[in-house]
Coordinates of C-alpha atoms in Angstrom, one line a residue:
M1 CA 147.2 122.6 142.8
S2 CA 149.0 121.1 145.8
L3 CA 148.3 122.3 149.3
D4 CA 151.4 124.5 149.3
E5 CA 150.6 126.0 145.9
R6 CA 147.1 126.8 147.1
K7 CA 148.5 128.6 150.1
E8 CA 151.0 130.6 147.9
W9 CA 148.1 131.5 145.5
L10 CA 146.0 132.7 148.4
A11 CA 148.8 134.7 149.8
E12 CA 149.2 136.6 146.5
F13 CA 145.5 136.8 145.7
Q14 CA 144.3 138.3 149.0
P15 CA 146.3 141.5 148.9
W16 CA 145.2 142.1 145.3
Y17 CA 141.6 141.3 146.3
A18 CA 141.7 143.7 149.2
E19 CA 143.7 146.6 147.8
K20 CA 143.5 146.6 144.0
L21 CA 140.1 145.2 143.2
P22 CA 138.3 148.1 144.9
V23 CA 140.4 150.5 142.9
I24 CA 139.5 148.7 139.7
E25 CA 135.8 148.9 140.6
S26 CA 136.2 152.7 141.2
G27 CA 137.3 153.0 137.6
K28 CA 140.7 154.4 138.4
F29 CA 143.0 151.5 137.6
S30 CA 145.9 150.4 135.4
H31 CA 145.7 147.6 132.9
K32 CA 148.5 146.0 134.8
D33 CA 146.4 145.6 138.0
F34 CA 143.4 144.3 136.0
E35 CA 145.6 141.8 134.2
Q36 CA 147.2 140.7 137.4
G37 CA 143.7 139.8 138.6
L38 CA 143.0 137.9 135.4
S39 CA 146.2 135.9 135.8
L40 CA 145.3 135.0 139.4
I41 CA 141.8 133.8 138.8
A42 CA 142.7 132.0 135.5
V43 CA 143.8 128.9 137.6
F44 CA 140.1 128.1 138.0
P45 CA 138.6 126.4 134.9
F46 CA 135.3 128.3 135.2
T47 CA 137.0 131.6 134.6
R48 CA 139.0 130.7 131.5
S49 CA 136.4 131.8 129.0
F50 CA 136.1 135.2 130.7
V51 CA 139.8 135.6 131.0
R52 CA 140.5 134.7 127.4
E53 CA 137.9 137.2 126.1
A54 CA 139.0 140.0 128.4
L55 CA 142.6 139.6 127.3
R56 CA 141.6 139.4 123.7
F57 CA 139.5 142.6 123.6
R58 CA 141.1 144.5 126.5
D59 CA 137.7 146.2 127.2
Y60 CA 138.5 146.1 131.0
A61 CA 136.2 149.0 132.0
S62 CA 133.1 147.1 130.9
R63 CA 134.2 143.9 132.7
K64 CA 134.7 145.4 136.2
R65 CA 131.5 143.9 137.6
L66 CA 132.3 140.5 136.1
L67 CA 135.8 140.6 137.5
R68 CA 134.4 141.2 141.0
N69 CA 131.9 138.2 140.6
Y70 CA 134.6 135.8 139.4
S71 CA 137.0 137.0 142.0
D72 CA 134.5 136.4 144.8
K73 CA 133.8 132.9 143.6
A74 CA 137.5 132.1 143.2
L75 CA 138.2 133.3 146.8
S76 CA 135.3 131.3 148.1
D77 CA 136.4 128.1 146.3
A78 CA 140.0 128.6 147.4
K79 CA 139.1 129.0 151.1
A80 CA 136.7 126.0 151.0
A81 CA 139.5 123.9 149.5
L82 CA 142.0 125.0 152.1
A83 CA 139.5 124.4 154.9
I84 CA 139.2 120.7 154.0
A85 CA 142.6 120.1 152.4
V86 CA 145.0 117.8 154.3
D87 CA 148.3 116.7 152.9
L88 CA 147.9 113.0 153.0
T89 CA 151.5 112.5 151.8
D90 CA 152.8 114.0 155.1
P91 CA 155.1 111.3 156.6
A92 CA 153.9 112.3 160.1
L93 CA 150.5 110.8 159.4
L94 CA 152.1 107.4 158.8
V95 CA 154.0 107.3 162.2
P96 CA 152.5 104.4 164.2
H97 CA 151.2 105.1 167.7
V98 CA 149.1 103.6 170.4
G99 CA 145.4 103.8 169.8
R100 CA 143.2 104.0 166.8
P101 CA 144.4 106.2 163.9
T102 CA 142.6 109.4 163.2
K103 CA 140.5 109.9 160.1
D104 CA 143.4 111.7 158.3
E105 CA 145.9 109.0 159.4
A106 CA 143.6 106.3 158.1
A107 CA 143.2 108.1 154.8
A108 CA 147.0 108.7 154.5
R109 CA 147.7 105.0 155.1
A110 CA 145.1 104.0 152.5
L111 CA 146.6 106.4 150.0
K112 CA 150.1 104.9 150.6
A113 CA 148.8 101.4 150.2
E114 CA 147.1 102.3 147.0
N115 CA 150.3 104.0 145.7
D116 CA 152.4 100.9 146.6
R117 CA 149.9 98.7 144.8
K118 CA 150.1 100.9 141.7
E119 CA 153.9 100.8 141.7
A120 CA 153.8 97.0 141.9
E121 CA 151.3 96.8 139.1
A122 CA 153.3 99.1 136.9
K123 CA 156.0 96.4 136.7
E124 CA 153.5 93.8 135.5
E125 CA 151.8 93.1 132.1
T126 CA 148.2 94.2 132.1
L127 CA 145.3 93.6 129.8
F128 CA 146.5 96.4 127.5
G129 CA 150.3 95.8 127.8
P130 CA 152.8 97.4 130.2
K131 CA 151.3 100.0 132.5
S132 CA 153.8 102.5 131.3
E133 CA 152.2 102.3 127.8
I134 CA 148.7 103.1 129.0
P135 CA 147.8 106.7 128.6
T136 CA 146.8 108.6 131.7
I137 CA 144.1 111.2 131.9
D138 CA 142.3 113.1 134.6
A139 CA 140.2 111.2 137.1
A140 CA 137.0 110.1 135.4
A141 CA 133.6 111.4 136.5
P142 CA 131.5 108.8 138.4
G143 CA 128.5 107.4 136.5
T144 CA 129.9 108.1 133.0
V145 CA 131.4 105.7 130.5
S146 CA 134.8 106.5 131.7
G147 CA 133.9 106.5 135.4
S148 CA 132.6 104.1 138.0
L149 CA 129.4 102.2 137.6
N150 CA 127.7 100.0 140.2
G151 CA 130.8 100.0 142.3
G152 CA 133.1 98.8 139.5
T153 CA 135.7 100.9 137.9
L154 CA 135.7 101.2 134.1
L155 CA 138.5 102.0 131.8
H156 CA 139.2 105.5 130.6
L157 CA 138.0 106.5 127.1
D158 CA 141.7 106.7 126.1
Q159 CA 142.2 103.0 126.9
L160 CA 139.0 101.9 125.2
K161 CA 139.5 104.0 122.0
W162 CA 141.2 101.2 120.1
L163 CA 137.9 99.3 120.2
F164 CA 135.9 102.2 118.6
S165 CA 135.0 102.8 115.0
P166 CA 137.2 105.5 113.3
E167 CA 134.3 108.0 113.4
L168 CA 133.8 107.5 117.2
Q169 CA 137.5 107.7 117.8
E170 CA 137.4 111.2 116.3
A171 CA 134.4 112.1 118.3
V172 CA 135.9 111.0 121.6
E173 CA 138.8 113.4 121.1
T174 CA 136.3 116.2 121.5
V175 CA 134.8 115.1 124.8
R176 CA 137.2 116.9 127.1
D177 CA 136.8 120.2 125.2
L178 CA 133.0 119.9 125.1
R179 CA 132.9 119.3 128.9
S180 CA 135.2 122.3 129.5
R181 CA 133.2 124.5 127.3
A182 CA 129.9 123.4 129.0
E183 CA 131.3 124.2 132.4
E184 CA 132.7 127.6 131.4
A185 CA 129.5 128.6 129.7
A186 CA 127.3 127.4 132.6
T187 CA 129.5 129.3 135.1
T188 CA 129.5 132.5 133.0
A189 CA 125.7 132.3 132.7
K190 CA 125.4 131.9 136.5
V191 CA 127.7 134.8 137.2
L192 CA 125.9 137.1 134.7
A193 CA 122.5 136.1 136.2
E194 CA 123.7 136.8 139.8
A195 CA 125.1 140.2 138.6
G196 CA 121.6 141.1 137.4
K197 CA 122.4 141.1 133.7
P198 CA 119.5 141.0 131.3
E199 CA 118.3 137.6 130.0
S200 CA 119.5 138.5 126.5
E201 CA 123.1 138.4 127.8
V202 CA 122.7 135.3 129.9
E203 CA 120.8 133.2 127.3
P204 CA 123.7 132.7 124.8
Y205 CA 125.9 131.2 127.5
S206 CA 123.0 129.0 128.8
Q207 CA 122.4 127.7 125.3
E208 CA 126.1 127.0 124.8
A209 CA 126.2 125.0 128.0
V210 CA 123.2 122.9 127.0
K211 CA 124.5 122.4 123.4
C212 CA 127.9 121.2 124.6
T213 CA 126.5 119.0 127.3
E214 CA 124.1 117.3 124.8
A215 CA 127.0 116.8 122.4
Y216 CA 129.3 115.0 124.8
E217 CA 126.4 113.0 126.3
A218 CA 125.5 111.8 122.8
I219 CA 129.1 110.6 122.4
Y220 CA 128.9 108.7 125.6
V221 CA 125.7 107.0 124.3
R222 CA 127.6 106.0 121.1
V223 CA 130.5 104.7 123.3
D224 CA 128.1 102.6 125.4
N225 CA 126.5 101.2 122.2
E226 CA 129.7 100.3 120.4
L227 CA 131.3 98.6 123.5
A228 CA 128.1 96.6 123.9
V229 CA 128.5 95.5 120.3
V230 CA 132.1 94.5 121.0
Y231 CA 130.9 92.5 124.0
V232 CA 128.7 90.4 121.8
R233 CA 131.2 90.1 119.0
L234 CA 133.8 88.7 121.4
K235 CA 131.6 85.7 121.7
E236 CA 129.8 85.4 118.4
D237 CA 132.3 86.7 115.8
T238 CA 135.1 84.2 115.3
A239 CA 137.1 86.5 112.9
F240 CA 136.8 89.4 115.3
R241 CA 137.9 87.3 118.3
A242 CA 140.9 86.1 116.4
S243 CA 141.9 89.7 115.6
I244 CA 141.7 90.5 119.3
E245 CA 143.9 87.5 120.2
A246 CA 146.4 88.6 117.6
Q247 CA 146.9 91.8 119.6
K248 CA 147.8 89.6 122.7
V249 CA 144.5 90.5 124.5
D250 CA 142.4 87.8 126.2
P251 CA 138.9 88.0 124.6
Q252 CA 137.3 86.6 127.7
Q253 CA 139.1 89.0 130.0
L254 CA 138.2 91.9 127.8
R255 CA 134.6 90.7 127.7
T256 CA 134.5 90.7 131.5
T257 CA 135.8 94.3 131.4
L258 CA 133.1 95.4 129.0
R259 CA 130.2 93.7 130.9
P260 CA 129.0 96.9 132.4
Y261 CA 128.2 98.3 128.9
W262 CA 126.3 95.2 128.0
D263 CA 124.3 95.5 131.3
K264 CA 123.1 99.0 130.1
V265 CA 121.4 97.4 127.1
E266 CA 117.6 97.3 127.7
D267 CA 116.4 94.8 125.1
K268 CA 119.3 92.4 125.1
D269 CA 117.7 89.8 122.9
A270 CA 116.9 92.2 120.1
F271 CA 120.3 93.9 120.4
K272 CA 122.2 90.6 120.3
A273 CA 120.1 89.3 117.3
K274 CA 120.9 92.5 115.4
V275 CA 124.7 92.2 116.1
I276 CA 124.7 88.5 115.0
E277 CA 122.8 89.5 111.9
D278 CA 125.5 92.1 111.1
I279 CA 128.2 89.6 111.8
K280 CA 126.7 87.1 109.3
A281 CA 126.3 89.9 106.8
N282 CA 130.0 90.8 107.0
D283 CA 131.4 87.3 107.5
P284 CA 133.6 86.2 104.5
E285 CA 131.9 82.9 104.1
Q286 CA 128.5 84.4 104.3
K287 CA 129.5 87.1 101.9
A288 CA 130.6 84.5 99.3
L289 CA 127.3 82.6 99.7
R290 CA 125.4 85.8 99.3
E291 CA 127.3 86.8 96.2
A292 CA 126.7 83.3 94.8
E293 CA 123.0 83.6 95.5
E294 CA 122.9 87.0 93.8
K295 CA 124.7 85.7 90.7
K296 CA 122.3 82.7 90.6
K297 CA 119.3 85.1 90.8
E298 CA 120.6 87.2 87.9
Q299 CA 121.0 84.0 85.8
V300 CA 117.5 82.8 86.7
D301 CA 116.0 86.2 85.9
A302 CA 117.7 86.4 82.5
I303 CA 116.5 82.9 81.5
V304 CA 112.9 83.6 82.6
K305 CA 112.9 86.9 80.7
Y306 CA 114.1 85.1 77.6
L307 CA 111.5 82.3 77.9
M308 CA 108.7 84.7 78.5
R309 CA 109.4 87.0 75.5
K310 CA 106.4 87.6 73.2
D311 CA 108.1 89.8 70.7
K312 CA 110.0 87.0 69.0
P313 CA 108.5 84.4 66.7
N314 CA 108.9 80.8 67.9
T315 CA 111.2 79.7 65.1
P316 CA 113.0 76.3 65.3
K317 CA 116.2 78.2 66.2
R318 CA 114.5 80.0 69.1
I319 CA 112.9 76.7 70.3
E320 CA 116.4 75.2 70.3
T321 CA 117.7 78.1 72.4
M322 CA 114.7 78.0 74.7
T323 CA 115.2 74.3 75.3
Q324 CA 118.9 74.8 76.2
R325 CA 118.0 77.6 78.6
Y326 CA 115.2 75.7 80.2
Q327 CA 117.6 72.9 81.0
A328 CA 120.0 75.4 82.5
L329 CA 117.1 76.8 84.6
V330 CA 116.4 73.2 85.9
E331 CA 120.0 72.9 87.0
L332 CA 119.8 76.3 88.8
I333 CA 116.4 76.0 90.7
G334 CA 115.4 72.4 90.3
E335 CA 112.8 70.6 88.1
E336 CA 109.9 71.3 90.4
E337 CA 110.4 75.0 90.5
A338 CA 111.1 75.2 86.8
K339 CA 108.0 73.3 85.9
P340 CA 105.8 76.4 85.1
Y341 CA 108.3 77.4 82.4
L342 CA 108.1 73.9 80.8
A343 CA 104.6 74.8 79.9
V344 CA 105.8 78.0 78.3
L345 CA 108.4 76.0 76.3
N346 CA 105.9 73.3 75.2
A347 CA 103.4 76.1 74.1
A348 CA 106.2 77.7 72.1
K349 CA 107.1 74.3 70.5
E350 CA 103.4 73.7 69.6
D351 CA 103.1 77.2 68.1
C352 CA 106.3 76.5 66.1
E353 CA 105.0 73.2 64.7
K354 CA 101.4 74.4 64.0
N355 CA 101.9 77.9 62.8
V356 CA 105.5 79.1 62.4
V357 CA 106.9 76.1 60.5
P358 CA 103.9 75.7 58.1
A359 CA 103.9 79.5 57.5
A360 CA 107.6 79.4 56.8
E361 CA 107.2 76.5 54.4
A362 CA 104.3 78.1 52.6
L363 CA 106.3 81.3 52.2
K364 CA 109.3 79.3 51.0
A365 CA 107.1 77.5 48.5
E366 CA 105.5 80.7 47.4
K367 CA 109.0 82.3 46.8
A368 CA 110.1 79.2 44.9
A369 CA 107.0 79.3 42.7
A370 CA 107.5 83.0 42.1
K371 CA 111.1 82.5 41.2
K372 CA 110.1 79.6 38.8
A373 CA 107.5 81.7 37.1
A374 CA 109.9 84.6 36.7
K375 CA 112.4 82.3 35.2
A376 CA 109.9 80.8 32.7
E377 CA 108.7 84.3 31.7
K378 CA 112.2 85.4 31.0
K379 CA 112.9 82.3 28.9
S380 CA 109.7 83.0 26.9
A381 CA 110.7 86.5 26.2
K382 CA 114.0 85.4 24.7
K383 CA 112.3 83.1 22.2
K384 CA 110.2 85.9 21.0

């Protein structure tokens, strides 16, 4: 809220706080008065869960104490904000005068200079295109992936999202909701605890705050990791760098922007080696070579399996096929590496010459003799 809006809110809230809240606490109140209070405190993020549930269930009588606690905190925060709030856009603070400017005047001048700079930049092309096309979000929290780090300002998650994997892009969409839920749950747990509620009532809200905080912090870790990977790929991955250039983004400038994420990496050598390994594994040329190697291995394995078979007799036909496949093996892996299988081929040839061929010839001769004897016996029977 602006300074004027805060003043208007306080002017409406204080009468309700002084006159109607005590009546609500006494138990003699109208739903309209209670809901007026809910509407007034709903401007504070930490009250939204309470307001939402109260309006949903309309069990106002059981929520009187909580309404008092939330109202006290809302009034305290509002007064604190008004006590330090200064309208830095007031033209009176920019009027030059003799002597050094006050702290507020200096802040007003700095704000105007910053606004003038932003207006000038809005007319220029930036790293991510025209300023008007860059999404705007709430001011980022310092020390986070979307905030400031070591004095340097990082881009918002919205502006970095195009560099994330599809899965992380979806996760990033949940960050703001998770942060809001964590804040609401933590505030509710605090209010309940201060109201003296039993631990059984406070615990669920505390656990919800922890759960949501851990969830969005885990997303930040994933963001840091993926952006560090991008930092390495912008130098080591030719295809990726070309895709960035195709989007009219300077890879070197983007790499400079992402340097803070790389600085967070502890074991830089191991991290870089892993990224380079992944780049090679997914590079089209490397992929083609890998597929060729896999095909070659399949062919070698099939040949070796055929040569080493023991369930087939070493017939001349098999020896012929074995010889052809051994020659193919030599072409695939070289004569030196194929040499052990030459011994297998020679042993098969020797077995063929010494055992298989003579046995086959003997069987053939035996069959011929049997056939001849049968023929002679048949001829003798006809004569009789």
